[in-house]
Tab-separated table of C-alpha atoms (C1' of nucleotides) in Angstrom:
chain	number	residue	atom	x	y	z
A	1392	MET	CA	95.802	89.247	128.435
A	1393	ASP	CA	99.164	89.965	126.622
A	1394	GLU	CA	98.981	90.294	122.773
A	1395	GLN	CA	101.614	87.954	122.516
A	1396	SER	CA	99.470	85.679	124.643
A	1397	ARG	CA	96.222	85.815	122.061
A	1398	MET	CA	98.677	85.075	119.201
A	1399	LEU	CA	99.468	82.046	120.479
A	1400	GLN	CA	95.912	81.095	121.422
A	1401	THR	CA	95.218	82.029	117.578
A	1402	LEU	CA	96.635	78.709	116.789
A	1403	ALA	CA	96.919	77.050	120.080
A	1404	GLY	CA	93.143	77.267	119.188
A	1405	VAL	CA	94.041	74.452	116.304
A	1406	ASN	CA	92.790	71.030	118.091
A	1407	LEU	CA	90.457	68.372	117.371
A	1408	ALA	CA	88.512	69.457	119.581
A	1409	GLY	CA	87.389	72.607	116.959
A	1410	HIS	CA	85.814	68.933	116.093
A	1411	SER	CA	82.319	67.445	116.956
A	1412	VAL	CA	82.548	64.717	116.027
A	1413	GLN	CA	79.441	63.667	114.448
A	1414	GLY	CA	77.457	61.083	114.518
A	1415	GLY	CA	75.814	61.721	118.784
A	1416	MET	CA	79.633	60.403	119.594
A	1417	ALA	CA	80.753	64.858	120.490
A	1418	LEU	CA	83.890	64.869	122.321
A	1419	PRO	CA	83.848	66.505	124.824
A	1420	PRO	CA	85.710	70.067	125.056
A	1421	PRO	CA	89.594	70.154	125.901
A	1422	HIS	CA	91.465	70.913	128.451
A	1423	GLY	CA	92.506	74.032	128.644
A	1424	HIS	CA	95.646	75.192	127.135
A	1425	GLU	CA	98.924	75.474	129.628
A	1426	GLY	CA	100.919	78.899	127.219
A	1427	ALA	CA	102.145	78.808	124.719
A	1428	ASP	CA	105.164	75.755	124.905
A	1429	GLY	CA	103.150	72.753	123.908
A	1430	ASP	CA	101.951	70.488	126.258
A	1431	GLY	CA	98.651	71.945	127.438
A	1432	ARG	CA	98.139	70.866	123.549
A	1433	LYS	CA	99.785	67.995	124.303
A	1434	GLN	CA	97.522	66.484	126.106
A	1435	ASP	CA	94.777	67.270	124.731
A	1436	ILE	CA	95.288	65.641	121.722
A	1437	GLY	CA	96.156	62.369	124.148
A	1438	ASP	CA	93.037	63.373	125.507
A	1439	ILE	CA	90.895	63.167	122.895
A	1440	LEU	CA	92.476	60.801	120.803
A	1441	HIS	CA	92.207	58.605	124.404
A	1442	GLN	CA	88.314	58.871	124.771
A	1443	ILE	CA	88.208	58.333	120.327
A	1444	MET	CA	89.680	55.089	121.069
A	1445	THR	CA	87.568	54.424	124.717
A	1446	ILE	CA	84.948	55.544	122.308
A	1447	THR	CA	85.200	52.758	118.918
A	1448	ASP	CA	87.038	50.602	121.994
A	1449	GLN	CA	83.723	50.477	124.337
A	1450	SER	CA	81.467	49.885	120.710
A	1451	LEU	CA	83.379	46.693	120.524
A	1452	ASP	CA	83.411	46.009	123.544
A	1453	GLU	CA	79.978	45.909	123.203
A	1454	ALA	CA	79.994	44.232	120.537
A	1455	GLN	CA	81.503	41.219	121.569
A	1456	ALA	CA	79.999	41.214	124.824
A	1457	ASN	CA	76.490	40.958	122.949
A	1458	SER	CA	78.452	37.896	121.520
A	1459	LEU	CA	79.850	37.905	118.229
A	1460	ALA	CA	77.194	34.977	117.741
A	1461	ASN	CA	74.643	37.644	117.361
A	1462	THR	CA	75.382	39.049	114.128
A	1463	ARG	CA	72.868	41.478	113.382
A	1464	ASN	CA	73.581	43.267	117.669
A	1465	THR	CA	77.254	43.279	116.241
A	1466	ASP	CA	76.753	44.555	112.813
A	1467	CYS	CA	74.485	47.608	114.300
A	1468	VAL	CA	77.638	47.981	117.207
A	1469	PHE	CA	80.004	48.458	114.287
A	1470	SER	CA	77.634	50.263	112.672
A	1471	CYS	CA	77.660	52.814	115.549
A	1472	SER	CA	81.314	52.520	115.268
A	1473	LEU	CA	81.811	52.584	111.547
A	1474	SER	CA	78.937	55.913	111.258
A	1475	PHE	CA	81.138	57.577	113.918
A	1476	VAL	CA	84.219	58.376	111.736
A	1477	GLN	CA	81.612	57.706	108.389
A	1478	GLY	CA	80.389	60.877	110.229
A	1479	LEU	CA	83.819	62.567	110.729
A	1480	SER	CA	84.389	62.562	107.270
A	1481	ILE	CA	80.420	63.750	105.710
A	1482	ARG	CA	81.809	67.114	106.261
A	1483	GLY	CA	85.593	66.710	105.914
A	1484	ALA	CA	84.690	65.202	102.044
A	1485	GLN	CA	82.368	68.221	102.061
A	1486	GLU	CA	84.017	71.057	103.224
A	1487	GLU	CA	87.382	69.548	100.970
A	1488	ASP	CA	87.276	69.082	96.811
A	1489	PRO	CA	91.178	69.353	96.574
A	1490	PRO	CA	92.964	70.622	95.208
A	1491	ASP	CA	91.784	73.720	97.345
A	1492	PRO	CA	92.126	76.362	96.296
A	1493	GLN	CA	92.192	77.586	99.416
A	1494	LEU	CA	94.475	75.307	100.781
A	1495	MET	CA	97.010	75.894	97.682
A	1496	ARG	CA	96.797	79.030	99.574
A	1497	LEU	CA	97.757	79.157	102.630
A	1498	ASP	CA	100.817	76.533	102.161
A	1499	ASN	CA	101.668	79.173	99.720
A	1500	MET	CA	101.812	81.725	101.971
A	1501	LEU	CA	103.127	79.244	105.026
A	1502	LEU	CA	106.073	78.948	102.477
A	1503	ALA	CA	106.703	81.948	102.212
A	1504	GLU	CA	106.281	83.187	106.139
A	1505	GLY	CA	108.804	80.317	106.549
A	1506	VAL	CA	107.169	78.530	108.597
A	1507	SER	CA	106.360	75.513	106.386
A	1508	GLY	CA	109.244	74.553	104.767
A	1509	PRO	CA	113.065	74.600	105.466
A	1510	GLU	CA	113.828	77.680	107.659
A	1511	LYS	CA	115.114	80.547	106.113
A	1512	GLY	CA	118.141	82.062	108.313
A	1513	GLY	CA	117.146	85.570	107.422
A	1514	GLY	CA	113.321	85.034	108.165
A	1515	SER	CA	110.631	86.108	105.624
A	1516	ALA	CA	109.621	88.573	103.698
A	1517	ALA	CA	107.790	90.380	106.543
A	1518	ALA	CA	110.834	89.861	108.902
A	1519	ALA	CA	113.400	91.328	106.251
A	1520	ALA	CA	110.252	93.878	105.745
A	1521	ALA	CA	109.975	94.969	108.835
A	1522	ALA	CA	114.024	95.144	109.805
A	1523	ALA	CA	113.815	96.953	106.421
A	1524	ALA	CA	111.298	99.375	107.841
A	1525	SER	CA	113.518	98.962	111.593
A	1526	GLY	CA	116.709	100.026	110.198
A	1527	GLY	CA	118.156	97.257	111.232
A	1528	SER	CA	120.066	99.445	113.936
A	1529	SER	CA	120.659	97.517	117.252
A	1530	ASP	CA	117.561	98.465	118.788
A	1531	ASN	CA	115.431	97.511	116.382
A	1532	SER	CA	117.513	94.415	115.756
A	1533	ILE	CA	116.924	93.739	119.224
A	1534	GLU	CA	112.746	93.769	117.446
A	1535	HIS	CA	114.101	91.775	114.563
A	1536	SER	CA	115.243	88.687	116.166
A	1537	ASP	CA	111.938	89.300	118.738
A	1538	TYR	CA	109.653	89.128	115.527
A	1539	ARG	CA	112.377	85.663	114.259
A	1540	ALA	CA	112.159	84.036	117.968
A	1541	LYS	CA	108.574	85.075	117.443
A	1542	LEU	CA	108.337	83.548	114.594
A	1543	THR	CA	110.417	79.912	115.059
A	1544	GLN	CA	107.714	79.900	118.165
A	1545	ILE	CA	104.709	79.355	115.783
A	1546	ARG	CA	107.122	77.521	113.413
A	1547	GLN	CA	107.320	74.812	116.174
A	1548	ILE	CA	104.044	74.895	117.586
A	1549	TYR	CA	102.962	73.908	113.735
A	1550	HIS	CA	104.949	71.495	113.137
A	1551	THR	CA	104.897	70.144	116.520
A	1552	GLU	CA	101.030	70.028	115.755
A	1553	LEU	CA	100.788	69.269	112.982
A	1554	GLU	CA	103.153	65.798	113.835
A	1555	LYS	CA	100.770	65.324	116.780
A	1556	TYR	CA	97.644	65.173	113.814
A	1557	GLU	CA	99.575	62.373	111.813
A	1558	GLN	CA	100.160	60.655	114.727
A	1559	ALA	CA	96.359	60.677	115.519
A	1560	CYS	CA	95.703	60.310	111.627
A	1561	ASN	CA	97.688	56.821	112.232
A	1562	GLU	CA	96.838	56.046	115.092
A	1563	PHE	CA	93.256	56.346	114.728
A	1564	THR	CA	93.660	54.525	110.775
A	1565	THR	CA	95.369	51.743	112.632
A	1566	HIS	CA	92.595	51.773	115.822
A	1567	VAL	CA	89.396	51.469	112.629
A	1568	MET	CA	91.485	49.228	110.725
A	1569	ASN	CA	92.475	47.075	113.838
A	1570	LEU	CA	88.103	47.571	114.274
A	1571	LEU	CA	87.297	46.383	110.784
A	1572	ARG	CA	89.635	43.376	111.601
A	1573	GLU	CA	87.879	42.530	114.208
A	1574	GLN	CA	84.757	43.108	112.360
A	1575	SER	CA	85.672	40.160	109.328
A	1576	ARG	CA	85.393	37.865	111.690
A	1577	THR	CA	81.384	38.108	111.198
A	1578	ARG	CA	81.109	39.273	108.261
A	1579	PRO	CA	83.012	39.677	104.929
A	1580	ILE	CA	85.715	43.196	104.176
A	1581	SER	CA	86.254	44.188	100.555
A	1582	PRO	CA	89.494	46.282	100.454
A	1583	LYS	CA	87.631	48.496	99.133
A	1584	GLU	CA	86.070	48.762	101.950
A	1585	ILE	CA	88.868	49.104	104.260
A	1586	GLU	CA	90.774	51.593	101.356
A	1587	ARG	CA	87.475	53.663	101.388
A	1588	MET	CA	87.514	54.118	105.288
A	1589	VAL	CA	91.149	54.622	105.048
A	1590	GLY	CA	89.923	57.801	103.107
A	1591	ILE	CA	87.732	58.843	105.104
A	1592	ILE	CA	89.951	58.854	108.292
A	1593	HIS	CA	92.996	60.873	106.459
A	1594	ARG	CA	90.492	63.451	104.529
A	1595	LYS	CA	88.627	64.458	107.595
A	1596	PHE	CA	92.203	64.173	109.250
A	1597	SER	CA	93.242	66.678	106.358
A	1598	SER	CA	90.232	68.991	107.346
A	1599	ILE	CA	92.258	69.563	110.472
A	1600	GLN	CA	95.112	70.390	109.383
A	1601	MET	CA	93.183	72.854	106.880
A	1602	GLN	CA	92.225	74.658	110.102
A	1603	LEU	CA	95.678	74.908	111.387
A	1604	LYS	CA	96.725	75.571	109.116
A	1605	GLN	CA	94.219	78.576	108.789
A	1606	SER	CA	95.397	80.008	112.455
A	1607	THR	CA	98.415	79.603	111.393
A	1608	CYS	CA	98.190	81.914	108.882
A	1609	GLU	CA	96.378	84.116	111.534
A	1610	ALA	CA	99.009	83.772	114.056
A	1611	VAL	CA	101.525	84.962	111.519
A	1612	MET	CA	99.596	87.785	109.817
A	1613	ILE	CA	98.681	89.031	114.117
A	1614	LEU	CA	102.642	88.370	114.785
A	1615	ARG	CA	103.324	91.194	111.423
A	1616	SER	CA	100.484	93.405	112.199
A	1617	ARG	CA	102.011	93.472	115.304
A	1618	PHE	CA	105.446	94.472	113.576
A	1619	LEU	CA	103.685	97.530	111.298
A	1620	ASP	CA	102.652	98.703	114.781
A	1621	ALA	CA	105.693	99.176	115.771
A	1622	ARG	CA	107.226	100.341	112.409
A	1623	ARG	CA	104.640	102.521	113.314
A	1624	LYS	CA	105.890	103.632	117.264
A	1625	ARG	CA	108.364	106.580	117.110
A	1626	ARG	CA	112.036	105.614	117.509
A	1627	ASN	CA	114.608	107.768	118.314
A	1628	PHE	CA	117.254	107.176	115.022
A	1629	SER	CA	120.790	106.125	116.103
A	1630	LYS	CA	123.277	109.680	116.919
A	1631	GLN	CA	125.310	108.568	114.360
A	1632	ALA	CA	122.649	108.965	111.468
A	1633	THR	CA	121.335	112.343	112.992
A	1634	GLU	CA	124.777	113.126	112.326
A	1635	ILE	CA	124.977	112.304	109.308
A	1636	LEU	CA	121.852	114.261	108.084
A	1637	ASN	CA	122.044	116.712	110.170
A	1638	GLU	CA	125.303	118.104	108.312
A	1639	TYR	CA	124.033	116.776	105.059
A	1640	PHE	CA	121.297	119.346	106.216
A	1641	TYR	CA	123.747	122.445	107.490
A	1642	SER	CA	126.147	121.785	104.652
A	1643	HIS	CA	124.122	122.172	102.092
A	1644	LEU	CA	121.515	124.735	104.635
A	1645	SER	CA	121.336	126.801	100.994
A	1646	ASN	CA	119.216	124.293	99.315
A	1647	PRO	CA	119.045	121.498	102.282
A	1648	TYR	CA	115.988	119.176	99.452
A	1649	PRO	CA	118.459	115.832	98.695
A	1650	SER	CA	117.880	114.398	95.494
A	1651	GLU	CA	116.063	110.918	95.915
A	1652	GLU	CA	119.929	109.618	94.907
A	1653	ALA	CA	120.513	111.703	97.650
A	1654	LYS	CA	117.884	110.586	99.835
A	1655	GLU	CA	118.746	106.427	98.327
A	1656	GLU	CA	122.735	106.984	100.090
A	1657	LEU	CA	121.634	108.953	103.705
A	1658	ALA	CA	118.943	106.791	103.761
A	1659	LYS	CA	121.940	103.596	103.414
A	1660	LYS	CA	124.678	105.751	105.175
A	1661	CYS	CA	121.730	106.116	108.448
A	1662	SER	CA	119.962	102.680	107.777
A	1663	ILE	CA	116.726	103.832	107.772
A	1664	THR	CA	114.353	104.514	104.854
A	1665	VAL	CA	114.054	107.284	102.043
A	1666	SER	CA	110.414	108.041	103.851
A	1667	GLN	CA	112.433	108.830	106.878
A	1668	VAL	CA	115.233	110.155	105.060
A	1669	SER	CA	112.033	112.569	103.691
A	1670	ASN	CA	110.559	113.307	106.294
A	1671	TRP	CA	113.533	114.076	108.601
A	1672	PHE	CA	114.833	116.631	105.791
A	1673	GLY	CA	110.746	118.141	106.291
A	1674	ASN	CA	111.095	118.434	109.698
A	1675	LYS	CA	114.383	119.485	110.100
A	1676	ARG	CA	113.612	122.260	107.305
A	1677	ILE	CA	110.374	123.348	109.239
A	1678	ARG	CA	111.606	123.243	112.679
A	1679	TYR	CA	114.709	125.057	111.516
A	1680	LYS	CA	112.956	127.615	109.686
A	1681	LYS	CA	110.787	128.683	112.752
A	1682	ASN	CA	113.804	128.959	115.281
A	1683	ILE	CA	117.563	129.586	113.839
A	1684	GLY	CA	117.798	131.124	116.950
A	1685	LYS	CA	117.189	127.585	118.196
A	1686	PHE	CA	119.779	125.900	116.014
A	1687	GLN	CA	122.408	128.018	115.931
A	1688	GLU	CA	124.992	126.025	117.705
A	1689	GLU	CA	124.030	122.806	116.597
A	1690	ALA	CA	124.782	124.770	113.194
A	1691	ASN	CA	127.743	126.417	114.392
A	1692	LEU	CA	128.758	122.713	115.593
A	1693	TYR	CA	128.422	121.382	112.460
A	1694	ALA	CA	130.075	124.215	110.102
A	1695	ALA	CA	132.781	123.498	112.374
A	1696	LYS	CA	133.046	119.817	111.607
A	1697	THR	CA	132.977	119.854	107.657
A	1698	ALA	CA	135.038	123.091	107.701
A	1699	VAL	CA	137.920	121.123	109.335
A	1700	THR	CA	136.801	117.956	106.797
A	1701	ALA	CA	137.069	120.583	104.559
A	1702	ALA	CA	140.189	121.289	105.547
A	1703	HIS	CA	141.162	118.287	105.510
A	1704	ALA	CA	140.395	117.826	101.969
A	1705	VAL	CA	141.741	120.848	101.025
A	1706	ALA	CA	144.768	119.123	102.035
A	1707	ALA	CA	144.542	116.379	100.466
A	1708	ALA	CA	144.150	117.713	97.577
A	1709	VAL	CA	146.976	120.093	97.403
A	1710	GLN	CA	149.402	117.783	98.191
A	1711	ASN	CA	147.934	115.066	95.731
A	1712	ASN	CA	148.155	117.984	92.919
A	1713	GLN	CA	151.374	118.453	94.050
A	1714	THR	CA	152.441	114.884	94.261
A	1715	ASN	CA	151.185	114.220	90.947
A	1716	SER	CA	152.723	118.012	89.498
A	1717	PRO	CA	152.684	118.756	85.533
A	1718	THR	CA	155.320	116.338	85.078
A	1719	THR	CA	152.457	113.507	85.279
A	1720	PRO	CA	149.336	114.445	84.764
A	1721	ASN	CA	146.691	112.390	85.876
A	1722	SER	CA	145.205	111.009	82.688
A	1723	GLY	CA	142.436	109.194	81.819
A	1724	SER	CA	144.260	105.858	80.592
A	1725	SER	CA	145.426	104.282	83.966
A	1726	GLY	CA	141.669	103.567	84.281
A	1727	SER	CA	141.477	104.275	88.022
A	1728	PHE	CA	139.267	106.859	89.129
A	1729	ASN	CA	140.943	110.249	88.821
A	1730	LEU	CA	140.922	114.253	88.890
A	1731	PRO	CA	140.611	115.135	85.417
A	1732	ASN	CA	143.384	117.516	86.635
A	1733	SER	CA	143.539	119.036	90.111
A	1734	GLY	CA	143.988	122.013	88.832
A	1735	ASP	CA	140.230	122.445	87.614
A	1736	MET	CA	140.042	121.010	91.065
A	1737	PHE	CA	140.747	124.816	92.098
A	1738	MET	CA	138.830	126.768	89.707
A	1739	ASN	CA	135.326	125.082	90.502
A	1740	MET	CA	135.680	125.904	93.980
A	1741	GLN	CA	136.938	128.391	93.347
A	1742	SER	CA	133.432	129.240	91.275
A	1743	LEU	CA	131.925	127.161	93.705
A	1744	ASN	CA	128.776	128.815	93.015
A	1745	GLY	CA	128.756	128.657	89.347
A	1746	ASP	CA	127.287	127.092	87.755
A	1747	SER	CA	129.434	124.999	86.045
A	1748	TYR	CA	131.237	122.448	88.350
A	1749	GLN	CA	131.951	120.059	87.073
A	1750	GLY	CA	132.408	117.766	90.420
A	1751	SER	CA	135.489	114.915	90.596
A	1752	GLN	CA	135.229	112.988	93.600
A	1753	VAL	CA	137.545	114.388	96.157
A	1754	GLY	CA	135.691	118.819	94.979
A	1755	ALA	CA	132.732	116.676	95.127
A	1756	ASN	CA	133.339	116.271	99.062
A	1757	VAL	CA	135.223	119.305	99.033
A	1758	GLN	CA	132.621	121.806	97.807
A	1759	SER	CA	129.959	121.902	100.386
A	1760	GLN	CA	132.320	121.527	102.650
A	1761	VAL	CA	133.775	124.337	101.481
A	1762	ASP	CA	130.580	125.542	101.535
A	1763	THR	CA	130.723	125.835	104.732
A	1764	LEU	CA	134.058	126.685	105.451
A	1765	ARG	CA	133.354	130.378	103.936
A	1766	HIS	CA	130.223	130.297	106.186
A	1767	VAL	CA	133.113	129.597	108.860
A	1768	ILE	CA	134.777	132.131	108.099
A	1769	ASN	CA	132.558	134.770	107.347
A	1770	GLN	CA	131.636	133.867	110.581
A	1771	THR	CA	135.342	134.994	112.328
A	1772	GLY	CA	134.558	138.359	111.088
A	1773	GLY	CA	131.455	139.301	113.739
A	1774	TYR	CA	129.096	138.211	116.176
A	1775	ASN	CA	126.933	136.547	115.335
A	1776	ASP	CA	123.428	137.010	118.435
A	1777	GLY	CA	121.992	134.394	117.413
A	1778	LEU	CA	118.821	135.494	116.125
A	1779	GLY	CA	117.600	133.910	113.091
A	1780	GLY	CA	118.761	137.357	111.266
A	1781	ASN	CA	122.317	137.467	111.069
A	1782	SER	CA	123.472	134.309	111.535
A	1783	LEU	CA	126.142	132.094	110.792
A	1784	TYR	CA	124.174	129.660	109.848
A	1785	SER	CA	121.709	131.880	108.843
A	1786	PRO	CA	119.153	130.547	105.650
A	1787	HIS	CA	120.707	133.034	102.623
A	1788	ASN	CA	118.095	131.198	100.540
A	1789	LEU	CA	115.096	131.690	102.782
A	1790	ASN	CA	112.969	134.247	101.461
A	1791	ALA	CA	111.390	137.176	103.257
A	1792	ASN	CA	108.359	134.496	103.574
A	1793	GLY	CA	110.621	131.984	104.905
A	1794	GLY	CA	110.871	130.009	102.302
A	1795	TRP	CA	113.782	128.418	101.094
A	1796	GLN	CA	114.705	130.025	96.893
A	1797	ASP	CA	114.313	128.191	94.581
A	1798	ALA	CA	114.545	130.470	91.607
A	1799	THR	CA	117.741	131.247	92.087
A	1800	THR	CA	120.176	128.217	93.851
A	1801	PRO	CA	119.272	125.187	92.475
A	1802	SER	CA	120.925	122.654	93.998
A	1803	SER	CA	122.477	121.843	91.068
A	1804	VAL	CA	123.643	124.351	90.483
A	1805	THR	CA	124.779	124.202	94.712
A	1806	SER	CA	125.573	121.056	94.351
A	1807	PRO	CA	128.439	119.280	92.863
A	1808	THR	CA	128.909	116.382	90.524
A	1809	GLU	CA	129.427	113.644	93.208
A	1810	GLY	CA	131.255	110.372	92.793
A	1811	PRO	CA	130.009	106.988	94.573
A	1812	GLY	CA	129.875	107.673	98.365
A	1813	SER	CA	129.079	110.916	98.557
A	1814	VAL	CA	125.737	112.391	98.699
A	1815	HIS	CA	124.168	113.987	96.912
A	1816	SER	CA	122.796	118.271	96.825
A	1817	ASP	CA	120.355	118.709	94.707
A	1818	THR	CA	116.270	119.898	94.826
A	1819	SER	CA	113.315	117.733	94.389
A	1820	ASN	CA	111.359	121.344	93.686
B	911	DG	C1'	105.045	113.403	136.778
B	912	DT	C1'	105.765	118.304	133.339
B	913	DT	C1'	108.663	119.203	129.829
B	914	DT	C1'	111.418	119.097	125.892
B	915	DA	C1'	112.890	116.745	121.705
B	916	DT	C1'	111.563	114.472	117.534
B	917	DG	C1'	109.474	110.876	114.004
B	918	DA	C1'	104.978	109.543	111.910
B	919	DT	C1'	101.332	111.407	109.841
B	920	DT	C1'	97.560	114.319	107.715
B	921	DA	C1'	95.639	117.872	104.998
B	922	DG	C1'	96.230	120.880	101.467
B	923	DG	C1'	98.777	123.177	97.804
B	924	DA	C1'	101.253	123.923	93.287
C	1496	DT	C1'	104.462	113.884	93.502
C	1497	DC	C1'	106.299	116.113	96.562
C	1498	DC	C1'	106.411	120.078	99.515
C	1499	DT	C1'	104.553	122.965	104.317
C	1500	DA	C1'	102.350	123.169	107.954
C	1501	DA	C1'	99.569	121.676	111.834
C	1502	DT	C1'	98.760	117.939	114.755
C	1503	DC	C1'	99.811	113.440	116.847
C	1504	DA	C1'	102.428	110.132	119.740
C	1505	DT	C1'	106.443	108.601	122.519
C	1506	DA	C1'	111.260	109.040	123.889
C	1507	DA	C1'	113.949	111.226	126.516
C	1508	DA	C1'	115.437	115.150	130.003
C	1509	DC	C1'	114.123	117.396	133.386
DNA sequence: GTTTATGATTAGGA
DNA sequence: TCCTAATCATAAAC
């Protein structure tokens, strides 16, 4: 049996069968459940209800057969029927002490999970968590929709069962009322007694409902845990995400320690979590350091790519500079997010590793790219043998013992102050 | 089926 | 708390 079946059975296992009838009139166990379609359970409920009816009908018939004249006997039979109903109630009444905090907790949970109450479009908090954890990539969206589908299934089963219980409760109440009405022919029955009986039945059915709620909660918990497990499952990031991360890594190779803000930005761009970004960088740093040669090609690739971007950015900046000639300085008065001074941008670029870099939006993006560009330009000066030592992207800030230096090149130095849309390169060390 | 790549987890250190 | 390093577990490539 797979987990799903088990889960659904957990829910499907809630029915009247769990309540053996007190007073010596125990109900037979229900038939097996036919999957999660609810038909089997519907049948069970129907059967059970029918049996209840039959039992009480028998009591009534017996009573009638024993002649209405024999009030003593009739009373006895009716007491049997009623004691059956009362028997039903004894435990229920004991179990419940409204307002039941447990019931409230169950109700709250079912409401929060979107099982009870109005259907939530986006699913429950768990669904959101699952979606967040999964990153919302297409693959994970499938899982997300899978989660929602299963939650909907649980919801449907819950509502179907609830409806059936209510119906059964009403039917049984009506039946008992009829019984009492019959009995009223032989003895006076006060409205209070009828009321009491109805209350007893309702309480009993409420306790059954509580079990349904409990099992529904269990099913939801199982579903949730399944999705938390799914989060554990390793799943490759999307190509785009890996590209973004690699771009950042190689363009900040001198100090590949993104700040919290940068991580958040990357996480958002890659549709993954911040901790996944941290994991990725942790793994990348280690693996890069361990085998620089292996990553050489990749480094070159990203270097070239970034260089092209940088060249475009520079070209655009130059053009911008020409357009915004000294006769039309970019004053802040326009209210737009302008470069403080296009000329400064180049000054800043020239002092790429300087401490005083004040980034503009364009300059910020350009800065790291120019860093890369410089590597590319340097590369043209010599053959790279693919070994770590003289490689294009040899981590110039790697210590002799293999660690990235942090003292001389804090990321705040190598990184510009960046505008929105770009990531920071800051160290968290 | 085996190997490789890669995301996640864990222990220990600063 | 964040890092490294080792390791695990699994997806992907062969």
